[in-house]
JSON list of C-alpha atoms in Angstrom, two decimals:
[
{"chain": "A", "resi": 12, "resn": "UNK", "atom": "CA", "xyz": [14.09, 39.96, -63.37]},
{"chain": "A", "resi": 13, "resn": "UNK", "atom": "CA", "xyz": [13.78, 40.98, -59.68]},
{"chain": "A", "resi": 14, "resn": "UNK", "atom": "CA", "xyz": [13.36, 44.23, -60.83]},
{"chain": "A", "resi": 15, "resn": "UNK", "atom": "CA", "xyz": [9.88, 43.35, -63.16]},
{"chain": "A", "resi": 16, "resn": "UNK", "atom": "CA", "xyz": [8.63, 41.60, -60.22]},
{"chain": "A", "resi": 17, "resn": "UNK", "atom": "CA", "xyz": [9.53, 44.37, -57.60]},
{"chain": "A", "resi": 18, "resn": "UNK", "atom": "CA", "xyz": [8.33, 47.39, -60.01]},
{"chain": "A", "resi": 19, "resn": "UNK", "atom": "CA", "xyz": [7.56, 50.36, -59.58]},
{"chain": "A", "resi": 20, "resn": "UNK", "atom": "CA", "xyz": [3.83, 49.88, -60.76]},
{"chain": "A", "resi": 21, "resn": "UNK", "atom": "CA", "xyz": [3.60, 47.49, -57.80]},
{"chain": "A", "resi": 22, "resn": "UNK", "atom": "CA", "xyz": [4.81, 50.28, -55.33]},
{"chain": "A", "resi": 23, "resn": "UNK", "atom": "CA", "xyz": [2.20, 52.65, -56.67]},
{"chain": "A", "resi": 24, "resn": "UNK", "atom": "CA", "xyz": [-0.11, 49.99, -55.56]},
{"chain": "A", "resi": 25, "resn": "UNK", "atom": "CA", "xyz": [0.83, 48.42, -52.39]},
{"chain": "A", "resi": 26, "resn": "UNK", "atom": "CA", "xyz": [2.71, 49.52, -48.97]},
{"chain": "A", "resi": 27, "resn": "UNK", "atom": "CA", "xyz": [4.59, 46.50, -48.77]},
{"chain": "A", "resi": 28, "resn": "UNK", "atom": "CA", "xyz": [5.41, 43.42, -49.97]},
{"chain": "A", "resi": 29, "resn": "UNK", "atom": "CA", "xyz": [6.68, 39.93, -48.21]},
{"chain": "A", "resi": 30, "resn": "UNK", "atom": "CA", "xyz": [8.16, 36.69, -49.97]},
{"chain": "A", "resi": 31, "resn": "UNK", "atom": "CA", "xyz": [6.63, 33.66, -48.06]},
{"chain": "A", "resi": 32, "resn": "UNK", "atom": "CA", "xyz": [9.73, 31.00, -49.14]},
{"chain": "A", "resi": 33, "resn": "UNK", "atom": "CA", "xyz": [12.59, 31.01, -46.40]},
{"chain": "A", "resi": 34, "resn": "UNK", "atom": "CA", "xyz": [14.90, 29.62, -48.73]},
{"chain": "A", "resi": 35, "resn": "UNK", "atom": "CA", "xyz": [14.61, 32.90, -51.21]},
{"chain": "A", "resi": 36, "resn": "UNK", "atom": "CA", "xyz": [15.35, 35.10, -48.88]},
{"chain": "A", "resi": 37, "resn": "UNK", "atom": "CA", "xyz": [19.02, 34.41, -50.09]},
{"chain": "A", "resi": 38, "resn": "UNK", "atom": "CA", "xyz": [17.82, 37.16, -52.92]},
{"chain": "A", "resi": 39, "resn": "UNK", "atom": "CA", "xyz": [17.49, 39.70, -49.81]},
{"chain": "A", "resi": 40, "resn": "UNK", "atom": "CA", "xyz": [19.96, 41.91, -50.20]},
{"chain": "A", "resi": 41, "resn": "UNK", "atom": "CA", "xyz": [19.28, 42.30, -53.51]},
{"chain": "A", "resi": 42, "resn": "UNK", "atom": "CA", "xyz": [15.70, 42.43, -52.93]},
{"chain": "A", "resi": 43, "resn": "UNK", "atom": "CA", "xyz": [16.45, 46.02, -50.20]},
{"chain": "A", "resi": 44, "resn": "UNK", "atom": "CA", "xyz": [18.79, 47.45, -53.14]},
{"chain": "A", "resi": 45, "resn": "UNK", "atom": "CA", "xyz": [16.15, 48.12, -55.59]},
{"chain": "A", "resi": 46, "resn": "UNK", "atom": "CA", "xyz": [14.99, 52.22, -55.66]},
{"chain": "A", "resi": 47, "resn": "UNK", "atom": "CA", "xyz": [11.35, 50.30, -54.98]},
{"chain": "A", "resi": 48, "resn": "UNK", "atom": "CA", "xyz": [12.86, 49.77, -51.67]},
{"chain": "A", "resi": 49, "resn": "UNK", "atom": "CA", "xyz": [11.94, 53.15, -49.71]},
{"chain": "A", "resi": 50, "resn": "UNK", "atom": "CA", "xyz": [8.58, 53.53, -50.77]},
{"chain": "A", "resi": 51, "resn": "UNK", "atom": "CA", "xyz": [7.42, 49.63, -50.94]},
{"chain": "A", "resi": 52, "resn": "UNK", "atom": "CA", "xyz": [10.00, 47.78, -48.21]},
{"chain": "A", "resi": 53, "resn": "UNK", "atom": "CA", "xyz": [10.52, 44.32, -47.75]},
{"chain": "A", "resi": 54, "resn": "UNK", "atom": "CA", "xyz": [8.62, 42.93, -45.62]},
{"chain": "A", "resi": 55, "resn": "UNK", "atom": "CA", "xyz": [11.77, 39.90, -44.54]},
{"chain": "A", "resi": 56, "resn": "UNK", "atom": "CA", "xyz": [10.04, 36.34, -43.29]},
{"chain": "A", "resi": 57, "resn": "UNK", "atom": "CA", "xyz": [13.71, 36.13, -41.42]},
{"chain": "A", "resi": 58, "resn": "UNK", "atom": "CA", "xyz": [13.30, 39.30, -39.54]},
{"chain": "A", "resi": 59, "resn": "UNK", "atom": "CA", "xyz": [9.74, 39.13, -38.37]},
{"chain": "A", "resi": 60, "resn": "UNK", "atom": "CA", "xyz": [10.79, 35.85, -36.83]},
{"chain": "A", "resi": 61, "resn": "UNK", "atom": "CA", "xyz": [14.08, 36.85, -35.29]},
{"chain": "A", "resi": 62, "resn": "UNK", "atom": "CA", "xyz": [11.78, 39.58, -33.99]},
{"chain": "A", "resi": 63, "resn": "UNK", "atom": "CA", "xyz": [9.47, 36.94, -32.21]},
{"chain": "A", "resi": 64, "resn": "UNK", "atom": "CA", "xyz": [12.55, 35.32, -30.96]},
{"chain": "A", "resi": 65, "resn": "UNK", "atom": "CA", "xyz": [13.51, 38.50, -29.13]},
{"chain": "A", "resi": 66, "resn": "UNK", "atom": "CA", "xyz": [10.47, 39.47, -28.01]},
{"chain": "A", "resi": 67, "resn": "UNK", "atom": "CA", "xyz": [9.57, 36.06, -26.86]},
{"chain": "A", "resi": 68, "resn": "UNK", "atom": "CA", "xyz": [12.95, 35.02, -24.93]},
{"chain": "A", "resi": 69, "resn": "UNK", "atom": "CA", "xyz": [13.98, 32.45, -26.96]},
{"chain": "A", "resi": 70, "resn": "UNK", "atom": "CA", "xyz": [17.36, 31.93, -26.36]},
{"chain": "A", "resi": 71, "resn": "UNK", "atom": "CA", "xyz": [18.68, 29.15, -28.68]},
{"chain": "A", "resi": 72, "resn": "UNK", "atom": "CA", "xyz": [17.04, 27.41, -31.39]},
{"chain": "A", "resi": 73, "resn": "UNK", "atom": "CA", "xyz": [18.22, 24.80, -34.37]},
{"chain": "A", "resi": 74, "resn": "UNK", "atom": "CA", "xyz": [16.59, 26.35, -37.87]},
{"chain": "A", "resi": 75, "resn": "UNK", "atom": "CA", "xyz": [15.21, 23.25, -39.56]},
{"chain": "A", "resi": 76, "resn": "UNK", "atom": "CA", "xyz": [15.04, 24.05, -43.30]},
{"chain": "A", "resi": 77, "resn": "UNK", "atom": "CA", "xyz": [16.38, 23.43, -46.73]},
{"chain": "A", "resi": 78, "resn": "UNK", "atom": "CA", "xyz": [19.96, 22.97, -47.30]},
{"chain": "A", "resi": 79, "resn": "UNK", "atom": "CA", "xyz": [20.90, 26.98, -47.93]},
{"chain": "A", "resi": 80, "resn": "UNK", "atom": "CA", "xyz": [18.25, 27.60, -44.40]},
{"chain": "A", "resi": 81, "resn": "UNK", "atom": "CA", "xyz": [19.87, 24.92, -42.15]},
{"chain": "A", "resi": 82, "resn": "UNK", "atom": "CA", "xyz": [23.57, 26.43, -42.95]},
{"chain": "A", "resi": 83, "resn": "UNK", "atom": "CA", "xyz": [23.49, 28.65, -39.76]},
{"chain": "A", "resi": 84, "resn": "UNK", "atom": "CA", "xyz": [27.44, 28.30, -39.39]},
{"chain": "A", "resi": 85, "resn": "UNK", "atom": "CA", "xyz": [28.48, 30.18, -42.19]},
{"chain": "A", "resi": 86, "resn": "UNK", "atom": "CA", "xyz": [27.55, 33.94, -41.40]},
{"chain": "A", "resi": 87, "resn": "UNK", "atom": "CA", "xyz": [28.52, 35.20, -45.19]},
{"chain": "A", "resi": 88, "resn": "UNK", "atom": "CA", "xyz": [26.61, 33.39, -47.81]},
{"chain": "A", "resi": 89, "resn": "UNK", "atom": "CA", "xyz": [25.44, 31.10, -45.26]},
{"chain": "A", "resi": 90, "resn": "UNK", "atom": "CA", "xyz": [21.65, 30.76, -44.01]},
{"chain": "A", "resi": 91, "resn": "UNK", "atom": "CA", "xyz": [19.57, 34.62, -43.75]},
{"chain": "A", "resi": 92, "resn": "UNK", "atom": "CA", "xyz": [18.70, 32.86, -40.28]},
{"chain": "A", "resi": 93, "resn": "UNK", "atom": "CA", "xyz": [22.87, 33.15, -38.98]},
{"chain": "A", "resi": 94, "resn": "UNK", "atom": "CA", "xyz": [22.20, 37.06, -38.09]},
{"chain": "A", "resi": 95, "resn": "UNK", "atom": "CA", "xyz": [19.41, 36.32, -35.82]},
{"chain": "A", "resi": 96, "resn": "UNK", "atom": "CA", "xyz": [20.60, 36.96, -32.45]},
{"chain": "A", "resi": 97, "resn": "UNK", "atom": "CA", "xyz": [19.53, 33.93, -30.63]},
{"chain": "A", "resi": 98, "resn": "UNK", "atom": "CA", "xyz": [22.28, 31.51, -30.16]},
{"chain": "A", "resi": 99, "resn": "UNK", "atom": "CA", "xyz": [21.48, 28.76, -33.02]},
{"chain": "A", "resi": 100, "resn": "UNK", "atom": "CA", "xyz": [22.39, 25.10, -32.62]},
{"chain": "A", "resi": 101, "resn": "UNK", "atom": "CA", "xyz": [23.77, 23.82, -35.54]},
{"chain": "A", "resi": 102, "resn": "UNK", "atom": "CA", "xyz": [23.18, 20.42, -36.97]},
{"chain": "A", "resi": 103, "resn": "UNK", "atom": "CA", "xyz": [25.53, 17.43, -37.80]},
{"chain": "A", "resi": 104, "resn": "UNK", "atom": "CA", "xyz": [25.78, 16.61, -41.77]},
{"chain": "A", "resi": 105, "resn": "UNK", "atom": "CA", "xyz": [24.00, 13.46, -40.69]},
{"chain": "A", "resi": 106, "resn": "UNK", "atom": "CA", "xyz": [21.29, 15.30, -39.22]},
{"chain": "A", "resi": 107, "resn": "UNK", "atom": "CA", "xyz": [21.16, 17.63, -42.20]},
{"chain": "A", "resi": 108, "resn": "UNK", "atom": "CA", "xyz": [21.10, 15.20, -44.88]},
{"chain": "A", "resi": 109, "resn": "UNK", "atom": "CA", "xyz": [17.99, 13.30, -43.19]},
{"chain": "A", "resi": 110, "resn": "UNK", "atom": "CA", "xyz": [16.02, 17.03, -42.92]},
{"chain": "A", "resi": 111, "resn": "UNK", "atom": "CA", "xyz": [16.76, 17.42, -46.63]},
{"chain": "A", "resi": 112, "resn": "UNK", "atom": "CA", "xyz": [15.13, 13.61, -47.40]},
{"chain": "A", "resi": 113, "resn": "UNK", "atom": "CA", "xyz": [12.69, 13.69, -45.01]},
{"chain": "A", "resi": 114, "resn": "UNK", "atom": "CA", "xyz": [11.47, 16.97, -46.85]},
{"chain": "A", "resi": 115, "resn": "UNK", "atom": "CA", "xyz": [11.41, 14.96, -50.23]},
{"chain": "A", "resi": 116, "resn": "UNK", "atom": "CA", "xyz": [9.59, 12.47, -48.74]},
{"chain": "A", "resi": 117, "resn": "UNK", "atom": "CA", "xyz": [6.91, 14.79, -46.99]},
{"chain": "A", "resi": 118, "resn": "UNK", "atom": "CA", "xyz": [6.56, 16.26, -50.53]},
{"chain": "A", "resi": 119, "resn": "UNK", "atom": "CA", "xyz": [6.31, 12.31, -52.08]},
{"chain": "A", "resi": 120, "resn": "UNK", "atom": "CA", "xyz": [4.34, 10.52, -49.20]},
{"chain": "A", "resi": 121, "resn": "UNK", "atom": "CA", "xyz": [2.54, 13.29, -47.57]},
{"chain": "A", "resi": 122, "resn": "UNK", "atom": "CA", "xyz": [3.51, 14.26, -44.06]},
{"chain": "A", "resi": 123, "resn": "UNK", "atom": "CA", "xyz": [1.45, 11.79, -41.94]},
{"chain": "A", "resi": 124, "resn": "UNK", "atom": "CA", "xyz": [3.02, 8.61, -44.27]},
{"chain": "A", "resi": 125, "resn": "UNK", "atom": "CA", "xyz": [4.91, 5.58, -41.36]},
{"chain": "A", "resi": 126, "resn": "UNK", "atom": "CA", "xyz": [7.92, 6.33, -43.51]},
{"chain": "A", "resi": 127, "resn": "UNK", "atom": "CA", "xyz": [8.13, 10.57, -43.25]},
{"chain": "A", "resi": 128, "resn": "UNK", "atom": "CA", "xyz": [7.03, 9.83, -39.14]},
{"chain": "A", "resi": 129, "resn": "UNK", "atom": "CA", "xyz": [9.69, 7.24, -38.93]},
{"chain": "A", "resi": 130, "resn": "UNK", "atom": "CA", "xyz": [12.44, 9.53, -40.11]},
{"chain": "A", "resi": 131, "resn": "UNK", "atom": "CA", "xyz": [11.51, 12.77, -38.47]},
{"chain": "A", "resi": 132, "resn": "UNK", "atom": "CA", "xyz": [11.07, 10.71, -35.16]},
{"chain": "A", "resi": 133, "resn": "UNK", "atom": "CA", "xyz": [14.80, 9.84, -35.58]},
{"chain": "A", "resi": 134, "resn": "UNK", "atom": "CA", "xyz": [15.78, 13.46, -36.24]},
{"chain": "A", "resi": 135, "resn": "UNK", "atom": "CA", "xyz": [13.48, 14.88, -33.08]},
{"chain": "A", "resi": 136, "resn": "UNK", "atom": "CA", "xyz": [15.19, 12.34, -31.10]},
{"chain": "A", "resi": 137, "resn": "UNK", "atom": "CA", "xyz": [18.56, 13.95, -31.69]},
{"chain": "A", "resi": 138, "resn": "UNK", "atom": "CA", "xyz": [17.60, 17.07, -31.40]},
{"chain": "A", "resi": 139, "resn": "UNK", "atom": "CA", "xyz": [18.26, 18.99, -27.87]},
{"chain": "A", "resi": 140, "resn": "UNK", "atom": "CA", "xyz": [17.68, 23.00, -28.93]},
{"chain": "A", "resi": 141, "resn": "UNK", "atom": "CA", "xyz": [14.55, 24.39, -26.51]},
{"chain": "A", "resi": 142, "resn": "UNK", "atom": "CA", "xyz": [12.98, 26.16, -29.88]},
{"chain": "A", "resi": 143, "resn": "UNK", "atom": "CA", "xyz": [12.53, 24.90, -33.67]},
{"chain": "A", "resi": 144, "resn": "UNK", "atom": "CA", "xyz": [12.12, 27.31, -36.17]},
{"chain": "A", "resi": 145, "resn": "UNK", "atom": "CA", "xyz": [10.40, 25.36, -39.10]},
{"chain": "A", "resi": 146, "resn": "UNK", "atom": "CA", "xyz": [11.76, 27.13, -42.21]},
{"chain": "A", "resi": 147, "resn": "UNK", "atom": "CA", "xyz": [9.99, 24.79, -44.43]},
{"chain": "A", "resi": 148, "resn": "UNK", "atom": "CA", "xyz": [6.69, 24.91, -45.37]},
{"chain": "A", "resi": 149, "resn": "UNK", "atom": "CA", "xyz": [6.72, 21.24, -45.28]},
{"chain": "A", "resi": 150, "resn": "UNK", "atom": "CA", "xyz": [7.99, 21.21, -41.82]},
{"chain": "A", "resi": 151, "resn": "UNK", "atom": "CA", "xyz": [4.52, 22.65, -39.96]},
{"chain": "A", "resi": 152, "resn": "UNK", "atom": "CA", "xyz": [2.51, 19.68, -41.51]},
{"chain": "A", "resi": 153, "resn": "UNK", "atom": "CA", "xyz": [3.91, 17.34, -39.42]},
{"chain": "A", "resi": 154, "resn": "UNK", "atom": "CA", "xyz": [2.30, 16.48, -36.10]},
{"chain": "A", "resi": 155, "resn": "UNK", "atom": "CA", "xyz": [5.12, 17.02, -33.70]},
{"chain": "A", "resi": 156, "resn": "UNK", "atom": "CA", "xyz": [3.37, 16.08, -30.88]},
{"chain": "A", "resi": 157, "resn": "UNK", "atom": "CA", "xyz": [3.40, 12.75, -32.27]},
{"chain": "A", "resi": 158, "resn": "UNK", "atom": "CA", "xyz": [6.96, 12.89, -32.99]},
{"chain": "A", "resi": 159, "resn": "UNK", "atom": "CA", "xyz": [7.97, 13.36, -29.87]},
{"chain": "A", "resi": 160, "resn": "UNK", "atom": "CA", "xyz": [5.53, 11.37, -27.93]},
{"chain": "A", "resi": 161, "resn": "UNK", "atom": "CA", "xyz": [5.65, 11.76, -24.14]},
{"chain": "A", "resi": 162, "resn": "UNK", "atom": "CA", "xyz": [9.47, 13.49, -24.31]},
{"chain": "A", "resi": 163, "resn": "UNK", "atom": "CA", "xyz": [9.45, 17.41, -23.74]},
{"chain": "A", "resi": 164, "resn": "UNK", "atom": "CA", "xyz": [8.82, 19.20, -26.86]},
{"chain": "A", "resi": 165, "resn": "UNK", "atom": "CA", "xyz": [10.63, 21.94, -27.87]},
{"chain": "A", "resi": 166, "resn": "UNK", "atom": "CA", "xyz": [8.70, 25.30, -28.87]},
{"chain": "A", "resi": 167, "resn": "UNK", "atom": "CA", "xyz": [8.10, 25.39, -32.48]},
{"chain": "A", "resi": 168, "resn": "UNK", "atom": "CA", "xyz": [8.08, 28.86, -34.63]},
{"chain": "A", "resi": 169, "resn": "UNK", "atom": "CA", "xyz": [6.64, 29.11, -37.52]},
{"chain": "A", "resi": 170, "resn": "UNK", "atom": "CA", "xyz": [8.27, 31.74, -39.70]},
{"chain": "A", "resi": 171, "resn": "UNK", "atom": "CA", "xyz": [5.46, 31.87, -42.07]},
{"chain": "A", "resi": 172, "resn": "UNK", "atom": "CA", "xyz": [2.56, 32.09, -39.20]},
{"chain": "A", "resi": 173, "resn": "UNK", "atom": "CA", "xyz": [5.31, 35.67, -37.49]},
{"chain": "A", "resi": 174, "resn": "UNK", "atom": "CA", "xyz": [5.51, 36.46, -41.45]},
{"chain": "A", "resi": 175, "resn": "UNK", "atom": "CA", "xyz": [1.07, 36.68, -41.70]},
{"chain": "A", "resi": 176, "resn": "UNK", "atom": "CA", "xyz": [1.09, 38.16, -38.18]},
{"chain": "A", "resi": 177, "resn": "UNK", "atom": "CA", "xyz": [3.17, 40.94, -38.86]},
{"chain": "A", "resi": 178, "resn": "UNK", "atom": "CA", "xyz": [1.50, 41.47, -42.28]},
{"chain": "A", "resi": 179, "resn": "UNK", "atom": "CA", "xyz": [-1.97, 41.92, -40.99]},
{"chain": "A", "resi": 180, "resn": "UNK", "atom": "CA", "xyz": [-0.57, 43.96, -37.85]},
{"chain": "A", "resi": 181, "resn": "UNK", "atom": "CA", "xyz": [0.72, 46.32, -41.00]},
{"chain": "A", "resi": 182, "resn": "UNK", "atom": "CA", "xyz": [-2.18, 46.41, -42.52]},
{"chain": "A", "resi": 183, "resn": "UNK", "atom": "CA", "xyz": [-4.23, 47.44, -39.79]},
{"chain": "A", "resi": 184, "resn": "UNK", "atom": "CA", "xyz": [-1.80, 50.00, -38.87]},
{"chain": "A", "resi": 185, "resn": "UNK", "atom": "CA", "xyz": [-1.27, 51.75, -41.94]},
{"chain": "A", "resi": 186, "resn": "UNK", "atom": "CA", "xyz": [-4.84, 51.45, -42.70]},
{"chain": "A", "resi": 187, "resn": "UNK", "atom": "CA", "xyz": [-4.09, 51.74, -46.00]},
{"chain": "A", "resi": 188, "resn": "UNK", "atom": "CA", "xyz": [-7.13, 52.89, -48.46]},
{"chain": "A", "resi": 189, "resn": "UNK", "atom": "CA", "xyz": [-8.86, 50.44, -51.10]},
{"chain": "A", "resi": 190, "resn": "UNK", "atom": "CA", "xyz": [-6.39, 51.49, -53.91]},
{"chain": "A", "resi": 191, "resn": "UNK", "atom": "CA", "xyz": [-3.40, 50.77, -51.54]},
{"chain": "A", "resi": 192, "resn": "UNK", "atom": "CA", "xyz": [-3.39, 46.95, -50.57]},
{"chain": "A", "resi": 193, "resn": "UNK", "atom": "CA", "xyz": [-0.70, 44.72, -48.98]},
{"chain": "A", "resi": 194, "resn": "UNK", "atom": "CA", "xyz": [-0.56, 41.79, -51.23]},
{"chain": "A", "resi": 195, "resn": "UNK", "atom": "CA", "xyz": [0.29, 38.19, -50.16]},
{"chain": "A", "resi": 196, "resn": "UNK", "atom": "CA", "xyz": [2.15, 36.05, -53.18]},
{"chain": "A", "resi": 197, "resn": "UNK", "atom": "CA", "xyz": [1.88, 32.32, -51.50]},
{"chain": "A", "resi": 198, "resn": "UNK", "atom": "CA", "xyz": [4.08, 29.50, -53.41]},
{"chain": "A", "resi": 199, "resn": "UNK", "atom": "CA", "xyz": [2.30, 26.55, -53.72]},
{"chain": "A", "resi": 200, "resn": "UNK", "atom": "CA", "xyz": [4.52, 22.99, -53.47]},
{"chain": "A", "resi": 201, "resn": "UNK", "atom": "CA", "xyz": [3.09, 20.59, -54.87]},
{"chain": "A", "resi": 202, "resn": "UNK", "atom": "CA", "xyz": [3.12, 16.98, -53.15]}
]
Protein backbone atom coordinates (compact mmCIF):
# COMPACT_ATOMS: atom_id res chain seq x y z
CA UNK A 1 0.00 0.00 0.00
CA UNK A 2 2.70 2.54 0.97
CA UNK A 3 4.14 1.87 -2.12
CA UNK A 4 0.73 3.08 -4.38
CA UNK A 5 0.67 6.05 -2.29
CA UNK A 6 4.49 6.86 -2.49
CA UNK A 7 4.72 5.99 -6.44
CA UNK A 8 6.72 6.63 -8.71
CA UNK A 9 4.14 8.74 -10.82
CA UNK A 10 4.07 11.00 -7.75
CA UNK A 11 7.95 11.47 -7.89
CA UNK A 12 7.75 12.41 -11.54
CA UNK A 13 5.55 15.08 -10.24
CA UNK A 14 6.67 16.53 -7.07
CA UNK A 15 10.20 17.23 -5.20
CA UNK A 16 8.99 16.16 -2.03
CA UNK A 17 6.49 14.99 -0.04
CA UNK A 18 5.59 15.42 3.95
CA UNK A 19 2.92 13.40 6.09
CA UNK A 20 1.25 16.03 8.45
CA UNK A 21 0.08 13.17 11.33
CA UNK A 22 2.86 12.77 14.11
CA UNK A 23 1.51 9.61 15.07
CA UNK A 24 2.27 7.98 11.36
CA UNK A 25 5.46 8.77 11.33
CA UNK A 26 5.83 5.25 13.04
CA UNK A 27 5.62 4.13 9.08
CA UNK A 28 9.05 6.19 8.67
CA UNK A 29 11.41 3.90 8.13
CA UNK A 30 9.50 2.25 5.86
CA UNK A 31 8.42 5.34 4.29
CA UNK A 32 12.82 6.26 3.47
CA UNK A 33 13.12 2.48 2.15
CA UNK A 34 11.07 2.85 -0.87
CA UNK A 35 13.41 3.39 -4.38
CA UNK A 36 10.92 6.73 -4.49
CA UNK A 37 13.09 7.76 -1.70
CA UNK A 38 16.20 9.48 -3.58
CA UNK A 39 14.44 11.31 -6.04
CA UNK A 40 11.12 12.38 -3.93
CA UNK A 41 12.49 12.31 0.02
CA UNK A 42 10.55 12.48 2.96
CA UNK A 43 10.00 15.40 4.08
CA UNK A 44 9.82 13.93 8.34
CA UNK A 45 7.31 16.32 10.62
CA UNK A 46 9.79 14.75 13.53
CA UNK A 47 12.92 16.04 12.02
CA UNK A 48 11.97 19.51 10.96
CA UNK A 49 11.00 19.96 14.59
CA UNK A 50 13.97 18.37 16.28
CA UNK A 51 15.67 20.76 13.85
CA UNK A 52 13.87 23.86 15.47
CA UNK A 53 14.76 22.45 18.78
CA UNK A 54 18.44 22.67 17.91
CA UNK A 55 18.48 25.63 16.28
CA UNK A 56 16.37 27.31 18.83
CA UNK A 57 18.18 26.07 22.20
CA UNK A 58 15.65 24.16 23.52
CA UNK A 59 17.05 22.02 25.86
CA UNK A 60 14.32 19.73 27.33
CA UNK A 61 10.85 19.36 26.39
CA UNK A 62 7.80 16.72 27.34
CA UNK A 63 6.18 15.58 23.67
CA UNK A 64 2.46 15.77 24.35
CA UNK A 65 0.80 13.43 21.81
CA UNK A 66 -1.05 10.24 21.20
CA UNK A 67 -0.19 7.19 23.02
CA UNK A 68 2.65 5.77 20.32
CA UNK A 69 4.00 10.01 20.34
CA UNK A 70 4.10 10.44 24.16
CA UNK A 71 6.26 7.00 24.54
CA UNK A 72 9.61 8.95 24.52
CA UNK A 73 11.25 6.22 26.91
CA UNK A 74 11.39 3.48 24.69
CA UNK A 75 14.09 4.42 21.96
CA UNK A 76 13.20 1.13 19.64
CA UNK A 77 9.62 1.03 18.67
CA UNK A 78 8.99 3.74 20.99
CA UNK A 79 7.88 7.45 19.98
CA UNK A 80 9.85 8.91 16.33
CA UNK A 81 10.25 11.95 18.90
CA UNK A 82 12.96 9.59 21.41
CA UNK A 83 15.93 10.39 18.75
CA UNK A 84 15.54 14.03 19.03
CA UNK A 85 18.43 15.26 20.86
CA UNK A 86 16.90 17.47 23.39
CA UNK A 87 16.64 15.86 26.70
CA UNK A 88 12.73 14.83 26.82
CA UNK A 89 10.77 14.67 30.07
CA UNK A 90 8.78 11.83 30.19
CA UNK A 91 5.32 11.60 31.60
CA UNK A 92 3.74 9.50 34.47
CA UNK A 93 0.98 6.81 33.18
CA UNK A 94 -1.35 9.10 35.08
CA UNK A 95 -0.36 11.97 33.16
CA UNK A 96 -0.49 9.97 29.95
CA UNK A 97 -3.77 8.46 30.30
CA UNK A 98 -5.44 12.05 30.96
CA UNK A 99 -3.49 13.45 27.47
CA UNK A 100 -5.04 10.46 25.70
CA UNK A 101 -8.85 11.49 27.21
CA UNK A 102 -8.44 14.88 27.14
CA UNK A 103 -7.71 14.37 23.29
CA UNK A 104 -11.10 12.38 22.99
CA UNK A 105 -12.74 14.92 24.60
CA UNK A 106 -11.24 17.91 22.50
CA UNK A 107 -12.40 15.77 19.51
CA UNK A 108 -16.16 15.26 21.41
CA UNK A 109 -16.59 18.75 23.14
CA UNK A 110 -14.46 20.97 21.11
CA UNK A 111 -11.36 22.42 22.66
CA UNK A 112 -12.73 25.54 24.46
CA UNK A 113 -15.64 23.08 26.32
CA UNK A 114 -15.30 23.75 30.86
CA UNK A 115 -14.75 20.02 30.75
CA UNK A 116 -11.53 19.71 27.97
CA UNK A 117 -10.15 23.26 30.02
CA UNK A 118 -10.72 21.57 33.28
CA UNK A 119 -8.64 18.55 32.42
CA UNK A 120 -5.82 20.07 30.49
CA UNK A 121 -5.54 22.70 33.39
CA UNK A 122 -4.82 19.65 35.64
CA UNK A 123 -2.25 18.21 33.23
CA UNK A 124 -0.40 21.90 32.67
CA UNK A 125 -0.33 22.07 36.31
CA UNK A 126 1.88 19.01 36.54
CA UNK A 127 3.83 19.69 34.00
CA UNK A 128 7.49 21.33 34.74
CA UNK A 129 9.44 20.78 31.07
CA UNK A 130 10.49 24.62 29.74
CA UNK A 131 9.13 23.51 26.02
CA UNK A 132 5.88 21.49 24.80
CA UNK A 133 5.96 20.01 21.64
CA UNK A 134 2.18 19.57 20.69
CA UNK A 135 2.21 16.39 18.55
CA UNK A 136 -1.46 16.48 18.22
CA UNK A 137 -3.30 18.37 16.03
CA UNK A 138 -5.81 18.68 18.69
CA UNK A 139 -3.31 19.95 21.07
CA UNK A 140 -2.69 23.68 19.27
CA UNK A 141 -6.52 24.43 19.60
CA UNK A 142 -6.35 24.89 23.00
CA UNK A 143 -5.72 28.32 24.48
CA UNK A 144 -2.78 27.69 26.69
CA UNK A 145 -2.55 30.91 27.91
CA UNK A 146 -5.68 30.24 29.59
CA UNK A 147 -4.49 27.06 30.89
CA UNK A 148 -1.95 28.27 32.62
CA UNK A 149 -3.24 31.53 33.79
CA UNK A 150 -0.74 33.85 35.48
CA UNK A 151 1.98 30.71 36.06
CA UNK A 152 5.05 30.81 33.56
CA UNK A 153 4.24 29.13 30.40
CA UNK A 154 6.35 26.90 28.86
CA UNK A 155 7.31 27.47 25.02
CA UNK A 156 5.04 25.59 22.84
CA UNK A 157 6.22 23.96 19.30
CA UNK A 158 4.14 23.17 16.96
CA UNK A 159 5.41 20.32 14.80
CA UNK A 160 2.96 20.92 12.13
CA UNK A 161 3.54 24.96 11.98
CA UNK A 162 8.19 23.71 11.66
CA UNK A 163 6.55 20.94 9.22
CA UNK A 164 4.69 24.13 6.74
CA UNK A 165 7.77 26.28 7.46
CA UNK A 166 10.20 24.06 6.18
CA UNK A 167 7.90 23.07 3.26
CA UNK A 168 7.50 26.51 1.87
CA UNK A 169 11.32 27.33 2.69
CA UNK A 170 11.71 24.14 0.07
CA UNK A 171 9.68 25.35 -2.19
CA UNK A 172 11.11 28.60 -2.57
CA UNK A 173 14.45 27.15 -2.72
CA UNK A 174 14.13 24.63 -5.23
CA UNK A 175 11.98 26.87 -7.18
CA UNK A 176 10.61 24.15 -8.66
CA UNK A 177 8.72 24.79 -12.22
CA UNK A 178 4.75 24.57 -12.66
CA UNK A 179 4.91 20.81 -13.59
CA UNK A 180 7.02 20.13 -10.41
CA UNK A 181 4.91 21.02 -7.21
CA UNK A 182 5.39 20.18 -3.50
CA UNK A 183 2.10 18.83 -2.47
CA UNK A 184 0.55 19.14 1.04
CA UNK A 185 -1.90 15.94 1.96
CA UNK A 186 -3.66 17.51 5.32
CA UNK A 187 -5.81 14.82 7.45
CA UNK A 188 -8.81 16.19 8.50
CA UNK A 189 -10.23 14.92 12.25
CA UNK A 190 -13.32 15.29 12.55
CA UNK A 191 -14.85 16.64 15.99
Amino acid sequence: MLRSLVGSEMCIRDSFYCVCCNTLHFLEPKLRALPTEAQCPLVSIVEVTARYCEQHGVASAAVLGSALITNVEQKEGGSPYARMSCELDRLSEEQKDELQQGLQDIKQWGPTDVRVEDRFKKLAAGLTSSALVLACTELPLLDWERLYGDKPKPELIDPTVCLAEELVARYHRDAPSPAKRAKVVVPISSP
